[in-house]
């Protein structure tokens, strides 16, 4: 079983380049490991990408967590997980906050990154997890998208590997096969996967604000970073991108009336612009704010009405 996880950066030192996380597992007790292969020519040839000797700590969550703003430790609610391989352990709150028990929960296209403090082994072999840091790594947008039997992958398990990819593989559909060591490649089924470079997408900004002067609207926000996001007094988070740039869409329902570019987290939407776009100066304006990546373009949006 191959588990391909296209999710945000977990380890700044390993994952700040094109690529995705992979774990592998076998259902038999004596599983000897395996190799992940990929084909770019519809199965005519296969390239080996990564070998695995240990089982990834991964499985399925039979229950589903509810949506969370991700700004407080969640002490209510629990998650029941059935593992295919590996074990889970409890940690202290300090250990959780410092990087222990980080998991990807969901599926490709809607991974939530969460951390958990407590893991209780049940009589039936499942685990009950509680006390969470929800929506980690900018994934608060995915916290309300869960369903029963979502995947659960412990990203801090050393048996989950990061597989580097060339930039030109982004957006290209490919077939992959997770093959048990020593077995023929045709013994495994193909798994379709398109690498979307989620680990390179910039996070949405936070704390949008609008201030008016003589009809002009100044729009500001605070950026976040994909990498190196530790808090330091009076010091901005590291940029995490080659250059700092933004695009702000002025919205009229689903219609983009204007896009304003910036190299700092703020733009001016003048009264004259508003008259051009809407016929008059506006009492409130809805905006979609994006930070840009030199590799993948727009990141996750910050939407606000100001």
mmCIF file of N, CA, C and O in Angstrom, residues 73-130:
data_model
loop_
_atom_site.group_PDB
_atom_site.id
_atom_site.type_symbol
_atom_site.label_atom_id
_atom_site.label_comp_id
_atom_site.label_asym_id
_atom_site.label_seq_id
_atom_site.Cartn_x
_atom_site.Cartn_y
_atom_site.Cartn_z
ATOM 1 N N UNK A 73 -5.576 25.524 21.305
ATOM 2 C CA UNK A 73 -5.503 24.084 21.488
ATOM 3 C C UNK A 73 -6.911 23.547 21.723
ATOM 4 O O UNK A 73 -7.656 24.063 22.560
ATOM 5 N N UNK A 74 -7.300 22.531 20.966
ATOM 6 C CA UNK A 74 -8.644 21.960 21.068
ATOM 7 C C UNK A 74 -8.624 20.823 22.079
ATOM 8 O O UNK A 74 -8.044 19.773 21.830
ATOM 9 N N UNK A 75 -9.291 21.048 23.213
ATOM 10 C CA UNK A 75 -9.287 20.046 24.286
ATOM 11 C C UNK A 75 -10.559 19.211 24.298
ATOM 12 O O UNK A 75 -10.643 18.221 25.022
ATOM 13 N N UNK A 76 -11.554 19.590 23.515
ATOM 14 C CA UNK A 76 -12.772 18.812 23.404
ATOM 15 C C UNK A 76 -12.791 18.037 22.101
ATOM 16 O O UNK A 76 -12.193 18.439 21.108
ATOM 17 N N UNK A 77 -13.486 16.916 22.083
ATOM 18 C CA UNK A 77 -13.584 16.095 20.881
ATOM 19 C C UNK A 77 -12.433 15.113 20.780
ATOM 20 O O UNK A 77 -11.376 15.290 21.394
ATOM 21 N N UNK A 78 -12.651 14.060 20.012
ATOM 22 C CA UNK A 78 -11.623 13.028 19.849
ATOM 23 C C UNK A 78 -11.711 12.440 18.449
ATOM 24 O O UNK A 78 -12.692 12.649 17.727
ATOM 25 N N UNK A 79 -10.677 11.693 18.096
ATOM 26 C CA UNK A 79 -10.586 11.071 16.781
ATOM 27 C C UNK A 79 -10.193 9.614 16.984
ATOM 28 O O UNK A 79 -9.213 9.324 17.691
ATOM 29 N N UNK A 80 -10.965 8.701 16.379
ATOM 30 C CA UNK A 80 -10.659 7.272 16.467
ATOM 31 C C UNK A 80 -9.942 6.829 15.199
ATOM 32 O O UNK A 80 -10.446 7.039 14.096
ATOM 33 N N UNK A 81 -8.765 6.235 15.360
ATOM 34 C CA UNK A 81 -7.905 5.879 14.231
ATOM 35 C C UNK A 81 -7.606 4.388 14.249
ATOM 36 O O UNK A 81 -7.220 3.829 15.292
ATOM 37 N N UNK A 82 -7.791 3.739 13.094
ATOM 38 C CA UNK A 82 -7.391 2.337 12.901
ATOM 39 C C UNK A 82 -6.139 2.326 12.044
ATOM 40 O O UNK A 82 -6.168 2.796 10.899
ATOM 41 N N UNK A 83 -5.049 1.808 12.559
ATOM 42 C CA UNK A 83 -3.780 1.834 11.853
ATOM 43 C C UNK A 83 -3.584 0.589 10.991
ATOM 44 O O UNK A 83 -3.953 -0.522 11.379
ATOM 45 N N UNK A 84 -2.982 0.804 9.820
ATOM 46 C CA UNK A 84 -2.514 -0.307 8.986
ATOM 47 C C UNK A 84 -1.175 -0.797 9.509
ATOM 48 O O UNK A 84 -0.860 -1.984 9.494
ATOM 49 N N UNK A 85 -0.351 0.139 9.953
ATOM 50 C CA UNK A 85 0.956 -0.192 10.493
ATOM 51 C C UNK A 85 1.408 0.872 11.467
ATOM 52 O O UNK A 85 0.916 1.992 11.463
ATOM 53 N N UNK A 86 2.359 0.515 12.341
ATOM 54 C CA UNK A 86 2.911 1.460 13.282
ATOM 55 C C UNK A 86 2.112 1.554 14.561
ATOM 56 O O UNK A 86 1.092 0.871 14.750
ATOM 57 N N UNK A 87 2.578 2.403 15.466
ATOM 58 C CA UNK A 87 1.915 2.647 16.740
ATOM 59 C C UNK A 87 1.909 4.143 17.008
ATOM 60 O O UNK A 87 2.687 4.900 16.416
ATOM 61 N N UNK A 88 1.043 4.566 17.919
ATOM 62 C CA UNK A 88 0.947 5.960 18.318
ATOM 63 C C UNK A 88 1.230 6.080 19.803
ATOM 64 O O UNK A 88 0.923 5.164 20.574
ATOM 65 N N UNK A 89 1.791 7.207 20.216
ATOM 66 C CA UNK A 89 2.139 7.429 21.609
ATOM 67 C C UNK A 89 1.710 8.814 22.055
ATOM 68 O O UNK A 89 1.691 9.760 21.249
ATOM 69 N N UNK A 90 1.403 8.954 23.322
ATOM 70 C CA UNK A 90 1.096 10.256 23.901
ATOM 71 C C UNK A 90 2.388 11.034 24.132
ATOM 72 O O UNK A 90 3.473 10.453 24.307
ATOM 73 N N UNK A 91 2.259 12.357 24.136
ATOM 74 C CA UNK A 91 3.386 13.239 24.421
ATOM 75 C C UNK A 91 2.902 14.326 25.373
ATOM 76 O O UNK A 91 1.706 14.467 25.626
ATOM 77 N N UNK A 92 3.822 15.109 25.899
ATOM 78 C CA UNK A 92 3.427 16.244 26.717
ATOM 79 C C UNK A 92 2.955 17.380 25.819
ATOM 80 O O UNK A 92 3.221 17.398 24.615
ATOM 81 N N UNK A 93 2.267 18.339 26.422
ATOM 82 C CA UNK A 93 1.833 19.496 25.647
ATOM 83 C C UNK A 93 3.031 20.231 25.057
ATOM 84 O O UNK A 93 3.003 20.652 23.902
ATOM 85 N N UNK A 94 4.096 20.377 25.838
ATOM 86 C CA UNK A 94 5.288 21.061 25.334
ATOM 87 C C UNK A 94 5.884 20.323 24.147
ATOM 88 O O UNK A 94 6.325 20.941 23.169
ATOM 89 N N UNK A 95 5.928 19.000 24.194
ATOM 90 C CA UNK A 95 6.453 18.226 23.064
ATOM 91 C C UNK A 95 5.593 18.411 21.826
ATOM 92 O O UNK A 95 6.107 18.552 20.711
ATOM 93 N N UNK A 96 4.262 18.404 22.002
ATOM 94 C CA UNK A 96 3.371 18.632 20.874
ATOM 95 C C UNK A 96 3.630 19.995 20.246
ATOM 96 O O UNK A 96 3.750 20.127 19.021
ATOM 97 N N UNK A 97 3.739 21.029 21.075
ATOM 98 C CA UNK A 97 3.946 22.379 20.558
ATOM 99 C C UNK A 97 5.302 22.519 19.871
ATOM 100 O O UNK A 97 5.475 23.374 18.998
ATOM 101 N N UNK A 98 6.248 21.672 20.245
ATOM 102 C CA UNK A 98 7.591 21.759 19.674
ATOM 103 C C UNK A 98 7.828 20.781 18.527
ATOM 104 O O UNK A 98 8.969 20.586 18.109
ATOM 105 N N UNK A 99 6.740 20.169 18.008
ATOM 106 C CA UNK A 99 6.883 19.416 16.769
ATOM 107 C C UNK A 99 6.637 17.933 16.835
ATOM 108 O O UNK A 99 6.796 17.241 15.825
ATOM 109 N N UNK A 100 6.205 17.396 17.985
ATOM 110 C CA UNK A 100 5.908 15.967 18.067
ATOM 111 C C UNK A 100 4.487 15.685 17.582
ATOM 112 O O UNK A 100 3.609 16.543 17.640
ATOM 113 N N UNK A 101 4.276 14.472 17.101
ATOM 114 C CA UNK A 101 2.936 13.969 16.729
ATOM 115 C C UNK A 101 2.233 14.870 15.708
ATOM 116 O O UNK A 101 1.062 15.234 15.871
ATOM 117 N N UNK A 102 2.924 15.202 14.633
ATOM 118 C CA UNK A 102 2.317 15.934 13.525
ATOM 119 C C UNK A 102 1.764 14.920 12.523
ATOM 120 O O UNK A 102 2.475 14.011 12.099
ATOM 121 N N UNK A 103 0.503 15.087 12.153
ATOM 122 C CA UNK A 103 -0.141 14.133 11.251
ATOM 123 C C UNK A 103 -0.850 14.860 10.118
ATOM 124 O O UNK A 103 -1.317 15.995 10.278
ATOM 125 N N UNK A 104 -0.931 14.186 8.976
ATOM 126 C CA UNK A 104 -1.772 14.630 7.868
ATOM 127 C C UNK A 104 -3.073 13.844 7.945
ATOM 128 O O UNK A 104 -3.067 12.611 8.007
ATOM 129 N N UNK A 105 -4.183 14.569 7.924
ATOM 130 C CA UNK A 105 -5.504 13.970 8.142
ATOM 131 C C UNK A 105 -6.432 14.469 7.040
ATOM 132 O O UNK A 105 -6.645 15.664 6.895
ATOM 133 N N UNK A 106 -6.962 13.558 6.234
ATOM 134 C CA UNK A 106 -7.853 13.923 5.142
ATOM 135 C C UNK A 106 -7.530 13.127 3.896
ATOM 136 O O UNK A 106 -7.517 11.896 3.905
ATOM 137 N N UNK A 107 -7.248 13.831 2.812
ATOM 138 C CA UNK A 107 -6.847 13.204 1.555
ATOM 139 C C UNK A 107 -6.251 14.285 0.666
ATOM 140 O O UNK A 107 -6.345 15.481 0.978
ATOM 141 N N UNK A 108 -5.636 13.878 -0.445
ATOM 142 C CA UNK A 108 -5.043 14.862 -1.345
ATOM 143 C C UNK A 108 -6.100 15.843 -1.835
ATOM 144 O O UNK A 108 -7.185 15.460 -2.238
ATOM 145 N N UNK A 109 -5.771 17.124 -1.740
ATOM 146 C CA UNK A 109 -6.699 18.177 -2.087
ATOM 147 C C UNK A 109 -7.374 18.804 -0.893
ATOM 148 O O UNK A 109 -7.927 19.903 -1.007
ATOM 149 N N UNK A 110 -7.302 18.131 0.285
ATOM 150 C CA UNK A 110 -7.926 18.683 1.490
ATOM 151 C C UNK A 110 -7.250 18.164 2.760
ATOM 152 O O UNK A 110 -7.903 17.877 3.762
ATOM 153 N N UNK A 111 -5.941 18.056 2.738
ATOM 154 C CA UNK A 111 -5.237 17.631 3.946
ATOM 155 C C UNK A 111 -5.318 18.701 5.024
ATOM 156 O O UNK A 111 -5.039 19.880 4.762
ATOM 157 N N UNK A 112 -5.673 18.310 6.211
ATOM 158 C CA UNK A 112 -5.437 19.134 7.387
ATOM 159 C C UNK A 112 -4.183 18.608 8.070
ATOM 160 O O UNK A 112 -4.029 17.400 8.247
ATOM 161 N N UNK A 113 -3.291 19.509 8.463
ATOM 162 C CA UNK A 113 -2.159 19.121 9.294
ATOM 163 C C UNK A 113 -2.545 19.420 10.738
ATOM 164 O O UNK A 113 -2.931 20.542 11.070
ATOM 165 N N UNK A 114 -2.498 18.400 11.568
ATOM 166 C CA UNK A 114 -2.821 18.579 12.976
ATOM 167 C C UNK A 114 -1.743 17.950 13.846
ATOM 168 O O UNK A 114 -0.922 17.162 13.381
ATOM 169 N N UNK A 115 -1.751 18.334 15.114
ATOM 170 C CA UNK A 115 -0.899 17.700 16.110
ATOM 171 C C UNK A 115 -1.814 17.171 17.218
ATOM 172 O O UNK A 115 -2.860 17.749 17.489
ATOM 173 N N UNK A 116 -1.407 16.083 17.838
ATOM 174 C CA UNK A 116 -2.206 15.519 18.914
ATOM 175 C C UNK A 116 -1.317 15.221 20.108
ATOM 176 O O UNK A 116 -0.150 14.857 19.958
ATOM 177 N N UNK A 117 -1.893 15.380 21.295
ATOM 178 C CA UNK A 117 -1.126 15.140 22.512
ATOM 179 C C UNK A 117 -1.321 13.726 23.036
ATOM 180 O O UNK A 117 -0.361 13.048 23.385
ATOM 181 N N UNK A 118 -2.569 13.284 23.094
ATOM 182 C CA UNK A 118 -2.871 12.007 23.755
ATOM 183 C C UNK A 118 -3.304 10.953 22.752
ATOM 184 O O UNK A 118 -4.141 11.212 21.877
ATOM 185 N N UNK A 119 -2.758 9.744 22.892
ATOM 186 C CA UNK A 119 -3.138 8.590 22.076
ATOM 187 C C UNK A 119 -3.406 7.417 23.014
ATOM 188 O O UNK A 119 -2.482 6.914 23.663
ATOM 189 N N UNK A 120 -4.672 6.996 23.082
ATOM 190 C CA UNK A 120 -5.069 5.907 23.984
ATOM 191 C C UNK A 120 -5.372 4.662 23.166
ATOM 192 O O UNK A 120 -6.230 4.693 22.268
ATOM 193 N N UNK A 121 -4.664 3.570 23.450
ATOM 194 C CA UNK A 121 -4.887 2.310 22.747
ATOM 195 C C UNK A 121 -6.134 1.639 23.310
ATOM 196 O O UNK A 121 -6.248 1.403 24.519
ATOM 197 N N UNK A 122 -7.079 1.296 22.425
ATOM 198 C CA UNK A 122 -8.329 0.659 22.821
ATOM 199 C C UNK A 122 -8.218 -0.855 22.727
ATOM 200 O O UNK A 122 -7.311 -1.394 22.082
ATOM 201 N N UNK A 123 -9.175 -1.545 23.347
ATOM 202 C CA UNK A 123 -9.147 -3.008 23.389
ATOM 203 C C UNK A 123 -9.231 -3.621 21.998
ATOM 204 O O UNK A 123 -8.709 -4.717 21.759
ATOM 205 N N UNK A 124 -9.890 -2.933 21.061
ATOM 206 C CA UNK A 124 -10.045 -3.477 19.710
ATOM 207 C C UNK A 124 -8.886 -3.122 18.786
ATOM 208 O O UNK A 124 -8.939 -3.394 17.586
ATOM 209 N N UNK A 125 -7.836 -2.503 19.324
ATOM 210 C CA UNK A 125 -6.664 -2.179 18.527
ATOM 211 C C UNK A 125 -6.662 -0.799 17.908
ATOM 212 O O UNK A 125 -5.658 -0.382 17.331
ATOM 213 N N UNK A 126 -7.782 -0.085 18.022
ATOM 214 C CA UNK A 126 -7.823 1.283 17.519
ATOM 215 C C UNK A 126 -7.215 2.227 18.557
ATOM 216 O O UNK A 126 -6.965 1.855 19.701
ATOM 217 N N UNK A 127 -6.994 3.470 18.132
ATOM 218 C CA UNK A 127 -6.502 4.506 19.039
ATOM 219 C C UNK A 127 -7.535 5.630 19.116
ATOM 220 O O UNK A 127 -8.156 5.976 18.097
ATOM 221 N N UNK A 128 -7.683 6.193 20.298
ATOM 222 C CA UNK A 128 -8.475 7.410 20.461
ATOM 223 C C UNK A 128 -7.513 8.562 20.728
ATOM 224 O O UNK A 128 -6.729 8.514 21.689
ATOM 225 N N UNK A 129 -7.578 9.558 19.873
ATOM 226 C CA UNK A 129 -6.702 10.719 19.992
ATOM 227 C C UNK A 129 -7.495 11.897 20.523
ATOM 228 O O UNK A 129 -8.660 12.093 20.159
ATOM 229 N N UNK A 130 -6.853 12.702 21.367
ATOM 230 C CA UNK A 130 -7.504 13.925 21.840
ATOM 231 C C UNK A 130 -6.447 14.969 22.187
ATOM 232 O O UNK A 130 -5.263 14.659 22.264
#
